Coordinates of C-alpha atoms in Angstrom, one line a residue:
M24 CA -2.1 11.6 -31.0
S25 CA 1.2 10.6 -29.8
E26 CA 1.7 8.5 -26.7
S27 CA 3.0 10.1 -23.5
P28 CA 6.7 9.2 -22.6
I29 CA 7.3 6.9 -19.9
L30 CA 8.7 9.0 -17.0
P31 CA 10.9 7.5 -14.4
V32 CA 9.7 6.3 -11.0
R33 CA 12.0 8.2 -8.6
G34 CA 12.1 7.2 -5.0
R35 CA 14.2 7.0 -2.1
P36 CA 14.4 3.4 -1.2
V37 CA 14.3 2.1 2.2
R38 CA 17.8 0.4 2.4
P39 CA 18.5 -2.6 4.6
S40 CA 20.3 -2.0 7.7
G41 CA 23.3 -3.9 8.8
R42 CA 26.9 -3.5 7.3
H43 CA 27.2 -7.2 6.5
R44 CA 23.7 -7.9 5.3
R45 CA 23.7 -9.1 1.7
P46 CA 22.2 -6.2 -0.5
V47 CA 21.2 -8.1 -3.4
P48 CA 19.8 -11.8 -3.5
S49 CA 22.3 -14.4 -4.6
Q50 CA 20.0 -15.7 -7.3
L51 CA 18.0 -13.6 -9.7
P52 CA 15.8 -14.5 -12.8
P53 CA 17.0 -13.7 -16.2
E54 CA 14.4 -11.2 -16.6
A55 CA 15.5 -9.3 -13.5
P56 CA 16.1 -5.5 -14.2
A57 CA 19.6 -4.5 -15.3
L58 CA 21.6 -2.2 -12.9
V59 CA 22.4 0.8 -15.0
L60 CA 25.0 3.1 -13.4
A61 CA 24.5 6.7 -14.6
A62 CA 27.7 8.7 -14.5
L63 CA 28.7 12.0 -15.0
G64 CA 31.3 12.6 -17.9
D65 CA 32.5 9.8 -19.9
A66 CA 32.1 6.9 -17.6
S67 CA 35.8 6.2 -17.4
G68 CA 38.1 6.0 -14.3
T69 CA 36.1 6.1 -11.1
A70 CA 32.7 5.0 -12.8
A71 CA 34.3 2.1 -14.7
E72 CA 36.3 1.0 -11.6
L73 CA 33.2 0.9 -9.5
A74 CA 31.2 -1.0 -12.3
A75 CA 33.8 -3.5 -12.2
L76 CA 33.7 -3.9 -8.3
I77 CA 29.9 -4.3 -8.4
R78 CA 30.0 -7.0 -11.1
G79 CA 32.7 -8.8 -9.3
D80 CA 30.8 -8.8 -5.8
N81 CA 27.4 -9.5 -7.7
P82 CA 27.9 -11.7 -10.7
Q83 CA 24.1 -12.4 -10.7
I84 CA 23.4 -8.8 -11.8
Q85 CA 23.6 -7.5 -15.2
V86 CA 25.5 -4.2 -14.7
R87 CA 25.6 -1.7 -17.4
L88 CA 27.5 1.7 -17.2
A89 CA 26.1 4.8 -19.0
A90 CA 28.0 8.1 -19.6
L91 CA 25.6 11.0 -19.0
G92 CA 28.1 13.2 -21.2
E93 CA 26.3 16.6 -22.4
D94 CA 23.1 15.1 -23.7
G95 CA 22.3 11.9 -21.8
K96 CA 22.1 9.8 -25.0
G97 CA 24.4 7.3 -23.5
L98 CA 22.0 6.5 -20.9
T99 CA 19.2 6.3 -23.4
S100 CA 20.9 3.7 -25.5
E101 CA 21.9 1.5 -22.3
L102 CA 18.1 1.5 -21.2
E103 CA 17.0 0.7 -24.8
A104 CA 19.5 -2.3 -25.0
A105 CA 18.4 -3.5 -21.5
A106 CA 14.8 -3.5 -22.5
R107 CA 15.4 -5.6 -25.6
E108 CA 16.5 -8.4 -23.5
R109 CA 13.5 -8.4 -21.2
P110 CA 9.8 -8.9 -21.4
E111 CA 7.8 -6.0 -22.9
D112 CA 5.9 -5.4 -19.7
A113 CA 8.8 -5.8 -17.3
T114 CA 10.8 -3.1 -15.6
A115 CA 13.8 -3.2 -18.0
A116 CA 16.3 -1.4 -15.5
I117 CA 17.0 0.2 -12.2
V118 CA 19.2 3.2 -12.8
V119 CA 21.4 4.1 -10.0
P120 CA 23.2 7.6 -10.2
L121 CA 26.8 7.5 -9.1
L122 CA 26.3 10.7 -7.0
T123 CA 26.4 11.3 -3.3
G124 CA 23.7 13.7 -3.3
P125 CA 21.3 15.7 -5.7
H126 CA 23.0 17.2 -8.9
P127 CA 20.7 19.4 -10.8
V128 CA 22.6 18.8 -14.2
A129 CA 22.6 15.0 -13.7
D130 CA 19.2 14.8 -12.5
Q131 CA 17.9 16.7 -15.4
L132 CA 19.9 14.5 -17.9
I133 CA 18.7 11.3 -16.2
S134 CA 15.1 12.3 -16.3
A135 CA 15.5 13.5 -20.1
A136 CA 17.2 10.3 -21.1
V137 CA 14.6 8.0 -19.4
A138 CA 11.8 9.9 -21.1
S139 CA 13.5 9.7 -24.4
S140 CA 13.9 5.9 -24.1
K141 CA 10.4 5.3 -23.5
V142 CA 11.5 2.3 -21.4
P143 CA 10.0 1.4 -18.1
V144 CA 12.5 1.9 -15.4
T145 CA 13.0 2.9 -11.8
V146 CA 15.5 5.7 -10.8
T147 CA 17.0 5.6 -7.4
A148 CA 17.8 8.3 -5.1
P149 CA 21.6 9.4 -4.8
L150 CA 23.9 7.2 -2.7
G151 CA 23.7 9.3 0.3
P152 CA 22.7 10.1 3.1
H153 CA 23.7 6.8 4.5
P154 CA 26.0 5.4 7.5
L155 CA 28.3 3.7 4.9
L156 CA 28.9 7.0 3.1
A157 CA 30.0 8.6 6.4
E158 CA 32.1 5.6 7.0
A159 CA 33.9 6.1 3.7
L160 CA 34.5 9.6 4.4
H161 CA 35.9 8.8 7.6
I162 CA 38.3 6.3 6.1
R163 CA 39.5 9.0 3.5
L164 CA 40.2 11.4 6.4
S165 CA 42.1 8.7 8.2
E166 CA 44.3 7.9 5.2
R167 CA 45.5 11.5 5.2
S168 CA 45.9 11.4 9.0
L169 CA 43.3 13.8 9.4
A170 CA 41.1 11.7 11.7
R171 CA 41.8 8.6 13.8
A172 CA 41.2 5.4 12.0
D173 CA 39.2 4.0 15.1
R174 CA 36.1 5.2 16.7
M175 CA 37.5 5.1 20.4
R176 CA 36.2 7.8 22.7
L177 CA 39.3 8.0 24.7
L178 CA 39.9 11.5 26.4
N179 CA 43.5 11.2 26.5
V180 CA 43.9 10.5 22.6
S181 CA 43.6 14.0 20.8
S182 CA 42.0 14.3 17.5
P183 CA 44.4 15.5 14.6
V184 CA 41.9 18.2 13.8
D185 CA 39.2 20.3 15.8
A186 CA 36.5 20.3 13.1
V187 CA 35.6 19.0 9.6
I188 CA 33.8 20.8 6.6
L189 CA 31.9 18.3 4.3
A190 CA 32.3 19.7 0.9
I191 CA 29.7 19.1 -1.7
V192 CA 28.4 20.3 -5.0
G193 CA 25.0 20.7 -6.4
G194 CA 23.7 24.0 -5.0
E195 CA 21.6 24.7 -1.8
I196 CA 19.3 21.5 -2.2
A197 CA 22.4 19.2 -2.2
A198 CA 23.8 21.3 0.8
A199 CA 20.5 20.6 2.6
E200 CA 20.5 16.8 1.7
A201 CA 24.0 16.5 3.0
Q202 CA 23.2 17.5 6.6
P203 CA 22.3 13.8 7.8
T204 CA 25.6 12.7 6.3
A205 CA 27.5 15.6 8.2
V206 CA 25.7 14.2 11.5
L207 CA 26.7 10.7 10.8
L208 CA 30.3 11.9 10.5
A209 CA 30.2 14.1 13.3
S210 CA 29.1 11.1 15.3
R211 CA 31.9 8.9 14.1
L212 CA 34.5 11.5 14.7
T213 CA 33.0 13.2 17.8
L214 CA 33.8 16.5 16.2
P215 CA 31.9 19.3 14.7
V216 CA 31.1 18.7 11.1
L217 CA 29.5 21.5 8.9
V218 CA 28.5 21.3 5.3
A219 CA 29.9 23.6 2.7
S220 CA 29.2 24.1 -1.1
L221 CA 32.0 24.2 -3.7
D222 CA 29.7 25.8 -6.2
S223 CA 27.1 27.9 -4.1
A224 CA 26.5 28.9 -0.6
P225 CA 27.3 28.3 2.2
T226 CA 30.9 28.4 0.9
V227 CA 33.8 26.5 2.5
A228 CA 35.0 30.1 3.8
D229 CA 31.8 30.7 5.4
A230 CA 32.0 27.1 7.1
A231 CA 35.6 27.9 8.3
G232 CA 34.5 31.2 9.8
R233 CA 31.6 29.7 11.7
L234 CA 33.9 26.8 13.0
R235 CA 36.8 29.3 14.1
G236 CA 34.1 31.2 15.9
I237 CA 33.6 28.4 18.0
G238 CA 37.3 27.8 18.7
A239 CA 38.2 25.2 16.0
Q240 CA 41.7 26.0 14.6
R241 CA 42.7 22.9 12.9
I242 CA 40.1 22.2 10.2
A243 CA 39.9 19.5 7.5
V244 CA 37.9 19.5 4.2
S245 CA 36.3 16.2 3.6
P246 CA 35.0 16.1 -0.3
C247 CA 31.8 14.3 -0.4
L248 CA 32.3 13.6 -4.0
L249 CA 33.2 10.5 -6.1
G250 CA 35.3 12.8 -8.3
P251 CA 33.6 13.7 -11.7
E252 CA 31.1 15.9 -10.1
A253 CA 33.6 18.9 -9.8
P254 CA 36.8 20.0 -11.6
S255 CA 40.0 18.3 -10.2
G256 CA 41.6 20.2 -7.6
L257 CA 38.5 22.3 -6.7
A258 CA 38.2 21.0 -3.2
N259 CA 42.0 21.2 -2.5
A260 CA 42.0 24.8 -3.7
A261 CA 39.1 25.7 -1.4
A262 CA 40.9 23.8 1.6
E263 CA 44.2 26.0 0.7
E264 CA 42.2 29.1 0.7
I265 CA 41.3 28.6 4.4
G266 CA 44.4 27.2 5.5
A267 CA 43.2 23.7 5.9
E268 CA 44.1 20.2 4.8
C269 CA 41.9 18.2 2.4
A270 CA 41.0 14.6 2.1
E271 CA 40.9 12.7 -1.1
V272 CA 37.6 12.4 -2.9
L273 CA 35.9 9.2 -2.4
G274 CA 36.5 7.8 -5.8
T275 CA 36.8 4.0 -6.3
H276 CA 35.8 2.6 -2.6
D277 CA 34.3 -0.7 -1.8
L278 CA 31.8 0.9 0.3
I279 CA 30.6 3.2 -2.6
A280 CA 30.1 0.0 -4.8
D281 CA 28.3 -1.4 -1.9
L282 CA 25.8 1.3 -1.8
A283 CA 25.2 1.4 -5.4
A284 CA 24.3 -2.4 -5.2
R285 CA 22.1 -1.7 -2.1
A286 CA 20.2 0.8 -4.0
Y287 CA 19.5 -1.6 -6.7
G288 CA 18.4 -4.4 -4.0
S289 CA 16.1 -2.0 -2.2
I290 CA 14.1 -1.6 -5.2
L291 CA 14.0 -5.2 -5.9
S292 CA 12.8 -5.9 -2.2
A293 CA 10.2 -3.3 -2.4
D294 CA 8.5 -4.7 -5.6

């Protein structure tokens, strides 16, 4: 009789509050779990740069980067390598998906890769929703002059736009999960923010119609994406279709690296 595969323990960690609280202890024992970043695609570009940021800020963590590719075998290999360096009964790794929200394809690949490895690991939730994610989105908008860089609520200072569409991928579940991020971003901008999907409903055009129905004419699209989740230019094309401007994807941002480290640190503190 074959043994049942070890399945990932998936949970949404309770992350520490406070922008400046250290997300990971400064000292960790040698047997501490590896932080394995699971990235869509080939784990180059944004994923590699984020891994480098996390290593630089947290030298006490063993950071591994796994490309999910088309079959998740890259993640399986990284988990098996991490397990060989740790006690047999210890958690070998904490897998942090480099995603801002649920992604059906990536989620399935991660689950299959962990089961195939037969390695005891914990898989964290995506990086959002979180206030730091909303802050990073705000920064990307301000870099394109689509939002004020500060958060001052001054009546005599007009906003560059009337409303924002938070663009995501991952289907209806991801759209629902992005609602708290939209609320956090709306609070920062003091503007209406609606979630729209680039690969399902509600579409960017649907959201634009709702916003224009309440009087918003100048609309900005804010991609809640690291980059590899969607074809390059997809968000820009959706923005162009509705006559709106588009912020850059989140990409390599120190707040995203911080969120990944926090996800890892929260699992450690919960044990």
